[in-house]
PDB file of C-alpha atoms in Angstrom:
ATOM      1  CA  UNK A   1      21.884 119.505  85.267  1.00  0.00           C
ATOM      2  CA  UNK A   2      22.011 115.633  84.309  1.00  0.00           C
ATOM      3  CA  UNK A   3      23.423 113.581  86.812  1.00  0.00           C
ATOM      4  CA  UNK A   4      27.175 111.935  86.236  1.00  0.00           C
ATOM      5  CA  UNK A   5      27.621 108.702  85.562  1.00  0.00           C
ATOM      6  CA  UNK A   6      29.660 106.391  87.325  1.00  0.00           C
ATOM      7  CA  UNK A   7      31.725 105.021  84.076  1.00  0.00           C
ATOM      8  CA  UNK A   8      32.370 107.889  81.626  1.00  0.00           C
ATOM      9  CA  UNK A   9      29.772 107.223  78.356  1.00  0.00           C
ATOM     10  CA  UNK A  10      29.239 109.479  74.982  1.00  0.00           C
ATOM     11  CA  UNK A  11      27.012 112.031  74.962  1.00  0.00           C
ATOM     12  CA  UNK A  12      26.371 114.924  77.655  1.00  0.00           C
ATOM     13  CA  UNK A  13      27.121 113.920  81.197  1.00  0.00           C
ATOM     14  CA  UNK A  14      28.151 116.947  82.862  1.00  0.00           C
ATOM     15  CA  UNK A  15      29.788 116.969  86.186  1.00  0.00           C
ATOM     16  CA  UNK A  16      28.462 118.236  89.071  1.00  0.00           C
ATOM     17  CA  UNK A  17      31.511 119.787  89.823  1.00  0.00           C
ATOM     18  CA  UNK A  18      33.874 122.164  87.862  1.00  0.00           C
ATOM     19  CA  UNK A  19      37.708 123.296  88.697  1.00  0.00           C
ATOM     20  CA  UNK A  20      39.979 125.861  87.742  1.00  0.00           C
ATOM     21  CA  UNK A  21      43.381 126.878  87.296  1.00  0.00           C
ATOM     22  CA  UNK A  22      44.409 128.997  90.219  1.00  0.00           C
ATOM     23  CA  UNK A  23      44.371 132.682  89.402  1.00  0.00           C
ATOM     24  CA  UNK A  24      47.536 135.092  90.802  1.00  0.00           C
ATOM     25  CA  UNK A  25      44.836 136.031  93.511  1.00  0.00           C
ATOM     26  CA  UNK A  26      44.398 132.245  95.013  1.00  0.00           C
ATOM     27  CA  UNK A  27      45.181 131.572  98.329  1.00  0.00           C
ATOM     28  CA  UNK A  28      47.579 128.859  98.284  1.00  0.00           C
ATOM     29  CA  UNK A  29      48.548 128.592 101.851  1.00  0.00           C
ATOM     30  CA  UNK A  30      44.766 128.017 102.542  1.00  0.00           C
ATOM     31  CA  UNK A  31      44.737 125.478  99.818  1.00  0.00           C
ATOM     32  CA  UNK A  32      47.624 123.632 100.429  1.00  0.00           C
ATOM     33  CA  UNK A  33      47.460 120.151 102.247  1.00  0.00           C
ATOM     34  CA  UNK A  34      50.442 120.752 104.464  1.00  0.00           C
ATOM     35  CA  UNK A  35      51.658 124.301 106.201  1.00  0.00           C
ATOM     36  CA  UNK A  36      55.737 123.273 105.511  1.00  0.00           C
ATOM     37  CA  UNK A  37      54.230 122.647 101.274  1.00  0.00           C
ATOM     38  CA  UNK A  38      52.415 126.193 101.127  1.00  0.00           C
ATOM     39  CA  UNK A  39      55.719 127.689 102.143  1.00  0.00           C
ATOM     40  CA  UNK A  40      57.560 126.003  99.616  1.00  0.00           C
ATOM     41  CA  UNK A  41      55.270 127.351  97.110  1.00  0.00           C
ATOM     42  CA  UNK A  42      55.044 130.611  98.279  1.00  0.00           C
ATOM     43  CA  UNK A  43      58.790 131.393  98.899  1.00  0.00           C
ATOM     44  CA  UNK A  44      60.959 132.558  96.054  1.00  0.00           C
ATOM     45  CA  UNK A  45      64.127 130.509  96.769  1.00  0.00           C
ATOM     46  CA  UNK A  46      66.448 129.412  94.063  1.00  0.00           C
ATOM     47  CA  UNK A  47      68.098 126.560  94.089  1.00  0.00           C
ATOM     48  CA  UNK A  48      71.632 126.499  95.754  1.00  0.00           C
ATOM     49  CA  UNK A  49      75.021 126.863  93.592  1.00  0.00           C
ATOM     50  CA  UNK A  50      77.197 123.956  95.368  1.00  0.00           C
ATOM     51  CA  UNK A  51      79.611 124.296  92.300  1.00  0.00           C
ATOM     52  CA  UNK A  52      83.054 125.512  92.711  1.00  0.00           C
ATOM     53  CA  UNK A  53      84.626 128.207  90.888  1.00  0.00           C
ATOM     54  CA  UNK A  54      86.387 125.259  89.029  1.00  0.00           C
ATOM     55  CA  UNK A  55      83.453 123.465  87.711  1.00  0.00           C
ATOM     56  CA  UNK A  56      81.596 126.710  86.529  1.00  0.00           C
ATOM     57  CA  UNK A  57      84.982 127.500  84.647  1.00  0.00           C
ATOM     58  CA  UNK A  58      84.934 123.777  83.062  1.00  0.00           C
ATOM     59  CA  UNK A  59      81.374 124.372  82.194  1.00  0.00           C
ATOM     60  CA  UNK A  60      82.141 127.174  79.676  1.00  0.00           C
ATOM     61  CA  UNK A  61      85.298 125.434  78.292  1.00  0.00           C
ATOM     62  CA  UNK A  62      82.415 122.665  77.731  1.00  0.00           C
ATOM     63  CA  UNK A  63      80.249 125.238  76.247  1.00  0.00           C
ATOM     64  CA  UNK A  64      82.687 126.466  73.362  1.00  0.00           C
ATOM     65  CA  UNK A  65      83.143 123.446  71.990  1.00  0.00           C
ATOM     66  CA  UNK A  66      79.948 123.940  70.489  1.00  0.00           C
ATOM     67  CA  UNK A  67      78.128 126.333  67.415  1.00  0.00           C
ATOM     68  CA  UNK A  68      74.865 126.718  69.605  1.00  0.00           C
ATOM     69  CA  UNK A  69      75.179 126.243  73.426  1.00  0.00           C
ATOM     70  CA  UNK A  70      72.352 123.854  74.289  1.00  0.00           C
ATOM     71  CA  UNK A  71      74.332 121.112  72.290  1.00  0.00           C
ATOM     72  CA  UNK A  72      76.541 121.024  75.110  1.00  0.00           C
ATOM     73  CA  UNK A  73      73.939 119.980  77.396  1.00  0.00           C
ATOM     74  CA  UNK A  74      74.912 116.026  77.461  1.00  0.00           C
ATOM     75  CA  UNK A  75      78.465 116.682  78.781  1.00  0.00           C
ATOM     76  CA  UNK A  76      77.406 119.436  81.303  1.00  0.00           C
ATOM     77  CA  UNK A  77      75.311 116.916  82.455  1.00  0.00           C
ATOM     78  CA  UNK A  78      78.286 114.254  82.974  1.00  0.00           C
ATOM     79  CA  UNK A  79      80.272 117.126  84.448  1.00  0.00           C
ATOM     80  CA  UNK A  80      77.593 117.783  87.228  1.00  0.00           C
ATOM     81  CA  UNK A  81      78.191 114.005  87.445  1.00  0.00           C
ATOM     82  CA  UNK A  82      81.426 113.599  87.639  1.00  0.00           C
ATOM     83  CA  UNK A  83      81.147 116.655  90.782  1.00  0.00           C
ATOM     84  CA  UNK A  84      78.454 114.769  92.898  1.00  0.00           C
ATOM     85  CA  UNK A  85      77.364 111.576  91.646  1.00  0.00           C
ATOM     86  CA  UNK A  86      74.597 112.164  90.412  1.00  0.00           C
ATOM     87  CA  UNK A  87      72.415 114.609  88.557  1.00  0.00           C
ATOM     88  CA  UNK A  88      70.671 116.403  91.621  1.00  0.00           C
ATOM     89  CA  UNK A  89      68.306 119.560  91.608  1.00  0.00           C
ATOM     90  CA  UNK A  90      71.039 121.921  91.757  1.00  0.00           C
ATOM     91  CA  UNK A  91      72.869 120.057  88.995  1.00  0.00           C
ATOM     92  CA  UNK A  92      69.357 120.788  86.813  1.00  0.00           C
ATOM     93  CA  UNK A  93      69.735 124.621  87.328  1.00  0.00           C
ATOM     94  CA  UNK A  94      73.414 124.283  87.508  1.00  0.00           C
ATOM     95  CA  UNK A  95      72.768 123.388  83.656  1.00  0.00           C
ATOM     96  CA  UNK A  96      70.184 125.758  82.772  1.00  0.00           C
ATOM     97  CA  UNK A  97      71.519 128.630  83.857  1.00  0.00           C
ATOM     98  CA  UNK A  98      74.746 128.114  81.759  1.00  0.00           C
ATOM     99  CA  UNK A  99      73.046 127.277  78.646  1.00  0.00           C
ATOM    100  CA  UNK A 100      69.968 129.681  79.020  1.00  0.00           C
ATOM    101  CA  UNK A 101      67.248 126.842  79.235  1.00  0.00           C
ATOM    102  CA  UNK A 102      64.217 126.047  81.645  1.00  0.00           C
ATOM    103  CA  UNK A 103      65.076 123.777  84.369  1.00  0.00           C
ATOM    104  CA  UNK A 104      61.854 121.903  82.384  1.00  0.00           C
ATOM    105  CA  UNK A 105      64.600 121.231  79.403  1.00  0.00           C
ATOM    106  CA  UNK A 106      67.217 120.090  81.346  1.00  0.00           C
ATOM    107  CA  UNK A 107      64.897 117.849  82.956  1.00  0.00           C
ATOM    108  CA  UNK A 108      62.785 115.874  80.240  1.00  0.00           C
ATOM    109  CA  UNK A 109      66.888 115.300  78.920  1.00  0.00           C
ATOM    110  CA  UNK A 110      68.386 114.270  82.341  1.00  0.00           C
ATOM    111  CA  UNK A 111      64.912 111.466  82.905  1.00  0.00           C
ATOM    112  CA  UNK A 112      65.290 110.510  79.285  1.00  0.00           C
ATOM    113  CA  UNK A 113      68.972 108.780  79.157  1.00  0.00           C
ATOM    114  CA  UNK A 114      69.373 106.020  82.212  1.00  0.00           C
ATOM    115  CA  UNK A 115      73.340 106.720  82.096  1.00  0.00           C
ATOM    116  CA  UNK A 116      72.372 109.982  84.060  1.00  0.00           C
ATOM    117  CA  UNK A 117      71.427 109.164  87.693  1.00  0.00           C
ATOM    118  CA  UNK A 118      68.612 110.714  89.963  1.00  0.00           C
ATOM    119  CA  UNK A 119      69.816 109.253  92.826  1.00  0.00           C
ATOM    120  CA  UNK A 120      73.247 109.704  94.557  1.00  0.00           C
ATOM    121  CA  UNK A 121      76.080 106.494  92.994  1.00  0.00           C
ATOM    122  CA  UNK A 122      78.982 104.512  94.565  1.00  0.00           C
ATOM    123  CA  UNK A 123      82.291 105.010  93.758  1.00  0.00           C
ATOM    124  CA  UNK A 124      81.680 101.795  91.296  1.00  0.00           C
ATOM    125  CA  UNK A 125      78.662 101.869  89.258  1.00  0.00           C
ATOM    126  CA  UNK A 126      78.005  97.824  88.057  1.00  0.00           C
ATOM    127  CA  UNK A 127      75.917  97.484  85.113  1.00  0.00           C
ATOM    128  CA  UNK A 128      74.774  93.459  84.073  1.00  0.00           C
ATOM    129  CA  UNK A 129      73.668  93.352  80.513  1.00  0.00           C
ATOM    130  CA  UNK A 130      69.676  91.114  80.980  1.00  0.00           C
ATOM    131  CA  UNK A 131      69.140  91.914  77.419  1.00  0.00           C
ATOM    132  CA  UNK A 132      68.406  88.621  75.730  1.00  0.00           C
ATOM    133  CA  UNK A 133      71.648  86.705  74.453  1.00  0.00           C
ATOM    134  CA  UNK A 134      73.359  87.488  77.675  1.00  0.00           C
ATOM    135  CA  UNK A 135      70.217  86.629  79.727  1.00  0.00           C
ATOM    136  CA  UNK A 136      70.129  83.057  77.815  1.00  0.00           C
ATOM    137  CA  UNK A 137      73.995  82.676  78.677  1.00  0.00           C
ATOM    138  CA  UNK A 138      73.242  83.430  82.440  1.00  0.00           C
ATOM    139  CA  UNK A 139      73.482  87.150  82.609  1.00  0.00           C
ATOM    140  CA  UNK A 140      70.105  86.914  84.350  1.00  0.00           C
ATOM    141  CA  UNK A 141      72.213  84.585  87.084  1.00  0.00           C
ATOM    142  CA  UNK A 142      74.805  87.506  87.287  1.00  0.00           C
ATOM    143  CA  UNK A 143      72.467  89.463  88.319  1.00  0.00           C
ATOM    144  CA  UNK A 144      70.475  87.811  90.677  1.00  0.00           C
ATOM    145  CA  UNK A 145      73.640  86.101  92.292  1.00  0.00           C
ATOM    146  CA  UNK A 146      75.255  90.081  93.049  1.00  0.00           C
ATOM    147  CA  UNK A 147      71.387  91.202  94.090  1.00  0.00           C
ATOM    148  CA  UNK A 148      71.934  88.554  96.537  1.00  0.00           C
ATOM    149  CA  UNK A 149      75.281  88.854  97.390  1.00  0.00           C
ATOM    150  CA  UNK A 150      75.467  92.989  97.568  1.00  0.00           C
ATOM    151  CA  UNK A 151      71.703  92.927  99.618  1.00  0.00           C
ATOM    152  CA  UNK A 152      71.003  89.585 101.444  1.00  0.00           C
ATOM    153  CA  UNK A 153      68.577  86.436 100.197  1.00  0.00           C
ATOM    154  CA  UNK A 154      65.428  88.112 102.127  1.00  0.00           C
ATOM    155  CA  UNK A 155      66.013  91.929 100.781  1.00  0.00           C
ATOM    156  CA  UNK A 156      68.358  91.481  97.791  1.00  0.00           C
ATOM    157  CA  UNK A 157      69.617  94.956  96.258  1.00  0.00           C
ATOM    158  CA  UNK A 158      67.407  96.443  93.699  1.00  0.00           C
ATOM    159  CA  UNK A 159      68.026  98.029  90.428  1.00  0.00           C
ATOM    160  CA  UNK A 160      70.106 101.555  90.639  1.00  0.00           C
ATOM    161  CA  UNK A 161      70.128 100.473  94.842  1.00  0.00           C
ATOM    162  CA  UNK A 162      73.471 101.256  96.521  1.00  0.00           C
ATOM    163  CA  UNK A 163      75.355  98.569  98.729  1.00  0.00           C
ATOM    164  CA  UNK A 164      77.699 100.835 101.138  1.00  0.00           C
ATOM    165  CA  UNK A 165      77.237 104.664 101.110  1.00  0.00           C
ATOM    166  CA  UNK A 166      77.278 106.285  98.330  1.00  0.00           C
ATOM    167  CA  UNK A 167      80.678 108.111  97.301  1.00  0.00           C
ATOM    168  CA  UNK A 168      82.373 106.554  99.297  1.00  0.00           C
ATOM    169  CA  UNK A 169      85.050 104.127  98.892  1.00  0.00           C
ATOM    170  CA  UNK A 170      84.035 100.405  98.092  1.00  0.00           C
ATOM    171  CA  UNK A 171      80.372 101.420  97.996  1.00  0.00           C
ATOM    172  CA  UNK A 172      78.955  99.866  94.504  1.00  0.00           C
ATOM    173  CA  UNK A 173      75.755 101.150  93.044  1.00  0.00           C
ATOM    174  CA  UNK A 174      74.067  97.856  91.068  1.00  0.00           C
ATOM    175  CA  UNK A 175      71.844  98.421  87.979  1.00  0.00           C
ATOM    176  CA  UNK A 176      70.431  95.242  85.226  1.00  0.00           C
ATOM    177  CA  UNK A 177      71.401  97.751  81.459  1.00  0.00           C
ATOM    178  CA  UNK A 178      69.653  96.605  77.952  1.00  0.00           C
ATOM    179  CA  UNK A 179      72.379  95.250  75.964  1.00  0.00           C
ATOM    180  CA  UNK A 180      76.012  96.775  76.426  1.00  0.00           C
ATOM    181  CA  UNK A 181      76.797  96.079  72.839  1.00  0.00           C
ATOM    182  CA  UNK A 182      78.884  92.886  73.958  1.00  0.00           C
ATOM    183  CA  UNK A 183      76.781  90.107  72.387  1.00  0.00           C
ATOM    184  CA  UNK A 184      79.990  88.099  71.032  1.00  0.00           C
ATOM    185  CA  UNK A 185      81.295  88.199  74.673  1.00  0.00           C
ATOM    186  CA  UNK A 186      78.676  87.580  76.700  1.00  0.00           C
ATOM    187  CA  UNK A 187      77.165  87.142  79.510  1.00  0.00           C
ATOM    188  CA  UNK A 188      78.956  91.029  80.172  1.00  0.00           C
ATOM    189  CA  UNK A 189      78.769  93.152  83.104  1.00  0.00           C
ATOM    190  CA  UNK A 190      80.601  96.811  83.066  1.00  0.00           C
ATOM    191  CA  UNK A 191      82.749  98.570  85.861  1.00  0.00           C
ATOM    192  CA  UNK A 192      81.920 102.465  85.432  1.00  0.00           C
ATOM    193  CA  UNK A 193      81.220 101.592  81.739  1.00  0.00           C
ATOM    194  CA  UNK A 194      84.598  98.864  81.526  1.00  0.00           C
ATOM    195  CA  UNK A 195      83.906  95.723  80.316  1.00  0.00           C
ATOM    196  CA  UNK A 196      83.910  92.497  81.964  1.00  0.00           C
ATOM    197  CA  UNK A 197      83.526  90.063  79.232  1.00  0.00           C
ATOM    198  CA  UNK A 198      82.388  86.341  79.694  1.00  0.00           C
ATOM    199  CA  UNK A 199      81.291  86.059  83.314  1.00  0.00           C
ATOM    200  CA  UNK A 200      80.238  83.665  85.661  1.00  0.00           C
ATOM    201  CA  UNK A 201      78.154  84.472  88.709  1.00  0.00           C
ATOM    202  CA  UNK A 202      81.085  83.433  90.453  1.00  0.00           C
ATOM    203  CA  UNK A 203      83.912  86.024  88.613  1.00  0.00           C
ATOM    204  CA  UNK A 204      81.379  88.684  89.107  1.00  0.00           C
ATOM    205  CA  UNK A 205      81.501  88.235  93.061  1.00  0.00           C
ATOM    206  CA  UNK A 206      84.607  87.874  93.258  1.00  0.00           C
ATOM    207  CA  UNK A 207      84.815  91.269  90.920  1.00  0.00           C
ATOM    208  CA  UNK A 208      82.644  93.513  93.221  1.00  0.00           C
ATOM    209  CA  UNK A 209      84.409  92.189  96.759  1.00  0.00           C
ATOM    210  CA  UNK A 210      87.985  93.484  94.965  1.00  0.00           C
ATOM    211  CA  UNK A 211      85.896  96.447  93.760  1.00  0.00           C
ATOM    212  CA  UNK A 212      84.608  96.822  98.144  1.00  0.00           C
ATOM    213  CA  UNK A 213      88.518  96.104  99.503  1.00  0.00           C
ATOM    214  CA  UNK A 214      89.747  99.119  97.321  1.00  0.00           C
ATOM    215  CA  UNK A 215      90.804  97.072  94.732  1.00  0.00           C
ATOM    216  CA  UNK A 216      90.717  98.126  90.670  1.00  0.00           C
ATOM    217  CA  UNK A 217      90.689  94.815  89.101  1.00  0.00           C
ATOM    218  CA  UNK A 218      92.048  95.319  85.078  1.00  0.00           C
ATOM    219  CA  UNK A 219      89.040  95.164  82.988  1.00  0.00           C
ATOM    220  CA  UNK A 220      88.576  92.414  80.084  1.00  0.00           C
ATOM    221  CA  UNK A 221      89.918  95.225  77.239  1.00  0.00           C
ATOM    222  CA  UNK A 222      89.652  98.958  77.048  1.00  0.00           C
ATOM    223  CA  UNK A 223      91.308 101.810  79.406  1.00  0.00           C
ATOM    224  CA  UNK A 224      92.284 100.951  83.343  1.00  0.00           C
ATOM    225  CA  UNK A 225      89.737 101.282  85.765  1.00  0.00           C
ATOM    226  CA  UNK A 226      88.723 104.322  87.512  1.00  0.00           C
ATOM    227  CA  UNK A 227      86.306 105.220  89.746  1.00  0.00           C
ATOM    228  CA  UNK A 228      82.684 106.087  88.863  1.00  0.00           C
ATOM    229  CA  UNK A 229      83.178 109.938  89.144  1.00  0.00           C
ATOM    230  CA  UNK A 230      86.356 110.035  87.309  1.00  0.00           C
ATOM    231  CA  UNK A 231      84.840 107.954  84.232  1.00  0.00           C
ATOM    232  CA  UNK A 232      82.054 110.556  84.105  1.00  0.00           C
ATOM    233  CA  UNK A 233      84.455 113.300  84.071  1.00  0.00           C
ATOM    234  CA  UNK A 234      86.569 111.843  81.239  1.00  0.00           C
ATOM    235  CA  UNK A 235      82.602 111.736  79.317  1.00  0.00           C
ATOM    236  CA  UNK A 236      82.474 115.421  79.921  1.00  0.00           C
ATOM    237  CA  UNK A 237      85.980 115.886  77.808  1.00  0.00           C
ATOM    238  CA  UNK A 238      88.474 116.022  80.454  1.00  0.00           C
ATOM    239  CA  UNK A 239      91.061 114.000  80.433  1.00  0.00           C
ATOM    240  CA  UNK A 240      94.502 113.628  82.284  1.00  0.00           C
ATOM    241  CA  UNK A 241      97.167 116.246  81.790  1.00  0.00           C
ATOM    242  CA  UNK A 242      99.794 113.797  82.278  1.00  0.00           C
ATOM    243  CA  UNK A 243     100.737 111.552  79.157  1.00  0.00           C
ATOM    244  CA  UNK A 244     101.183 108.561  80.346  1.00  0.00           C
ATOM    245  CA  UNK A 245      97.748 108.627  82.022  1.00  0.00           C
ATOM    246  CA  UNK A 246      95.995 109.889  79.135  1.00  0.00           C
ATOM    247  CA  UNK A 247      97.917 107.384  76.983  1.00  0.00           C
ATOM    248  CA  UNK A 248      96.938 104.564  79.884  1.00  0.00           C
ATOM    249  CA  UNK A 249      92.992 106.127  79.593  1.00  0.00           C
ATOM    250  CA  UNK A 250      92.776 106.140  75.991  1.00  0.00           C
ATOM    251  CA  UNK A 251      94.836 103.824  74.065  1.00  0.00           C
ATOM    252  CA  UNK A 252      93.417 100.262  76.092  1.00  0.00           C
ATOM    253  CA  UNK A 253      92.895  97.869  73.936  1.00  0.00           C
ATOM    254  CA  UNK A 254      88.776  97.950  72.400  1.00  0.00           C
ATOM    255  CA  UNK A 255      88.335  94.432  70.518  1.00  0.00           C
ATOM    256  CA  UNK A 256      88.358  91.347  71.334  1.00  0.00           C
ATOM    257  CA  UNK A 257      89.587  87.983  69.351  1.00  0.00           C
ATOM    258  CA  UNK A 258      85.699  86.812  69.201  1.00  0.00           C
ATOM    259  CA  UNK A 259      84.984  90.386  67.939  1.00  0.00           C
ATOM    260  CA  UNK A 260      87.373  90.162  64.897  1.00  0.00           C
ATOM    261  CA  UNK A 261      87.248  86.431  63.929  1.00  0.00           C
ATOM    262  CA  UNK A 262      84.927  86.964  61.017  1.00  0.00           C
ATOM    263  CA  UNK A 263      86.911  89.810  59.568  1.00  0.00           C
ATOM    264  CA  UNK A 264      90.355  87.750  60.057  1.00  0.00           C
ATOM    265  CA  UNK A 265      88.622  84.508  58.365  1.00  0.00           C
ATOM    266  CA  UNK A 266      87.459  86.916  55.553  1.00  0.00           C
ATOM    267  CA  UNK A 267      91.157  87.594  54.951  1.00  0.00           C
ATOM    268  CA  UNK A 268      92.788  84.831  55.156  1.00  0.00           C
ATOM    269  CA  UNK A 269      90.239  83.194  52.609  1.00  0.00           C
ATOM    270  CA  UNK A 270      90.906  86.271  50.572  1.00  0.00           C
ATOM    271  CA  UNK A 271      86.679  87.303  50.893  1.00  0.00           C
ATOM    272  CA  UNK A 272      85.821  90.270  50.105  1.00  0.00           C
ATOM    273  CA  UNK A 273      82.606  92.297  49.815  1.00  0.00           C
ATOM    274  CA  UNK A 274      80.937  92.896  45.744  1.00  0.00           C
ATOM    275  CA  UNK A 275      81.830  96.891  45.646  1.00  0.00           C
ATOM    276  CA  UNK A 276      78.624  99.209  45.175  1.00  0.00           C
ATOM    277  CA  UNK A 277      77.065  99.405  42.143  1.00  0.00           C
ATOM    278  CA  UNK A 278      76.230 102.764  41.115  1.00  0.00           C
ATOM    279  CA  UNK A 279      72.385 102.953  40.346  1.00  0.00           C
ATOM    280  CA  UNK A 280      70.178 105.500  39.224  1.00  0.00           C
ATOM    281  CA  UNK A 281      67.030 106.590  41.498  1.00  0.00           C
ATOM    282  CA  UNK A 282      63.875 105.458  39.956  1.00  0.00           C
ATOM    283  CA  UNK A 283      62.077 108.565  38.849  1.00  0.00           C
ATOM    284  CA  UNK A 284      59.365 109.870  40.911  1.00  0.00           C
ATOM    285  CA  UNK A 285      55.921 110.641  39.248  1.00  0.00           C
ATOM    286  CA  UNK A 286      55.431 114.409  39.600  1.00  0.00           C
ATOM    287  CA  UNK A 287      52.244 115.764  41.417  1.00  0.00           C
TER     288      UNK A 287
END
């Protein structure tokens, strides 16, 4: 046997070593670095349900909206949200169990999107857009400035950190987001997804002290402000029974005077776009 080399080169080197898989007859608790980790291995404990009667119900009312059940996965997923805060472990098999997948699935689909979190959320999530035009108009500030402000100057809150405890009220979980689609009104931050349009670092503390007093400050346009639970809830498809609520939730006004002033300009200067042409595909030389 040739002896291995230090830095792996071409040609045969082989090891002086070899490891396998281990087999169904492998002693794990022998193997295992700690005692407590063996027993975790070893004992066949599902995860705990800590969903309600109510949420399981929800789940299936989720689950015929859809031809093929695993397409309902993203809302189940907000719904498990909208119930703890978070996605947690039981939230995984929570999911898979209703829409016959491995907790594997759920996973790589839950650690994929950043709007689902791994780690338990404030009743106010606060989301500052660093992408690049609202880092250039001080977004980057923004964020720094509430890092500060929500942490201290020597330990300043990180990204998806919580300032309070989390659920409970005035707590405020901080994250920096890659563009919030806002780039006409920026620098933006979002309250549980509402926009805050042209901020300072100074309207953005003042905005997260209302948000730790209680207070639901009216966001820039769209619906009123809830709290981070009850946005995720109205994600999973459930909205208020009452009509002026829903009406209040839904109807809040989207766009923005920057947002339309090119389409307004258009028509007052009577502009419009050449109509389609209809053109034939160019033929494609047969193989």
């Amino acid at each position: 046997m040739t002896n291995p080399t230090a830095v792996p080169e071409p040609g045969p080197h082989d090891a002086t070593k070899t490891y396998a898989a281990a087999g169904s007859d492998t002693d794990v608790a022998a193997i295992a670095p700690d005692p407590a980790v063996a027993e975790g291995i070893l004992a066949d404990a599902p995860a705990v349900d800590v969903f309600d009667a109510d949420t399981h119900r929800e789940a299936k009312e989720i689950i015929a909206r859809y031809p093929m059940s695993r397409s309902a996965l993203l809302p189940m997923l907000h719904l498990v949200q909208s119930v703890q805060g978070y996605v947690s472990q039981e939230g995984i098999a929570f999911c898979a169990q209703h829409l016959d997948l491995t907790d594997a699935e759920v996973s790589a689909v839950a650690t994929f999107y950043t709007m689902y979190k791994r780690r338990p959320c404030g009743e106010h999530l606060v989301s500052v857009c660093t992408n690049t035009l609202c880092a250039a108009l001080g977004g980057d500030d923004i964020y720094k400035k509430l890092q500060a402000h929500l942490g201290s100057a020597e330990k300043p809150l990180g990204h998806e950190e919580t300032a309070g405890t989390p659920g409970e009220q005035g707590s405020i979980t901080l994250e920096h987001a890659e563009c919030l689609a806002a780039c006409d009104l920026g620098p933006v931050l979002q309250v549980n997804y509402e926009y805050f349009d042209n901020q300072t670092p100074e309207q953005a503390v003042a905005l997260v002290d209302a948000l730790q007093a209680g207070k639901k400050p009216a966001p820039t346009r769209g619906a009123a402000l809830t709290d981070f639970k009850g946005a995720e809830r109205q994600l999973a498809g459930f909205w208020p029974e009452d009509e002026a609520a829903y009406r209040s939730a839904v109807d809040g006004p989207s766009q923005a005077v920057e947002t339309l002033r090119g389409a307004q300009i258009a028509a007052d200067r009577g502009w419009s776009a050449p109509g389609a042409q209809d053109v034939p595909l160019p033929e494609v030389e047969k193989k």
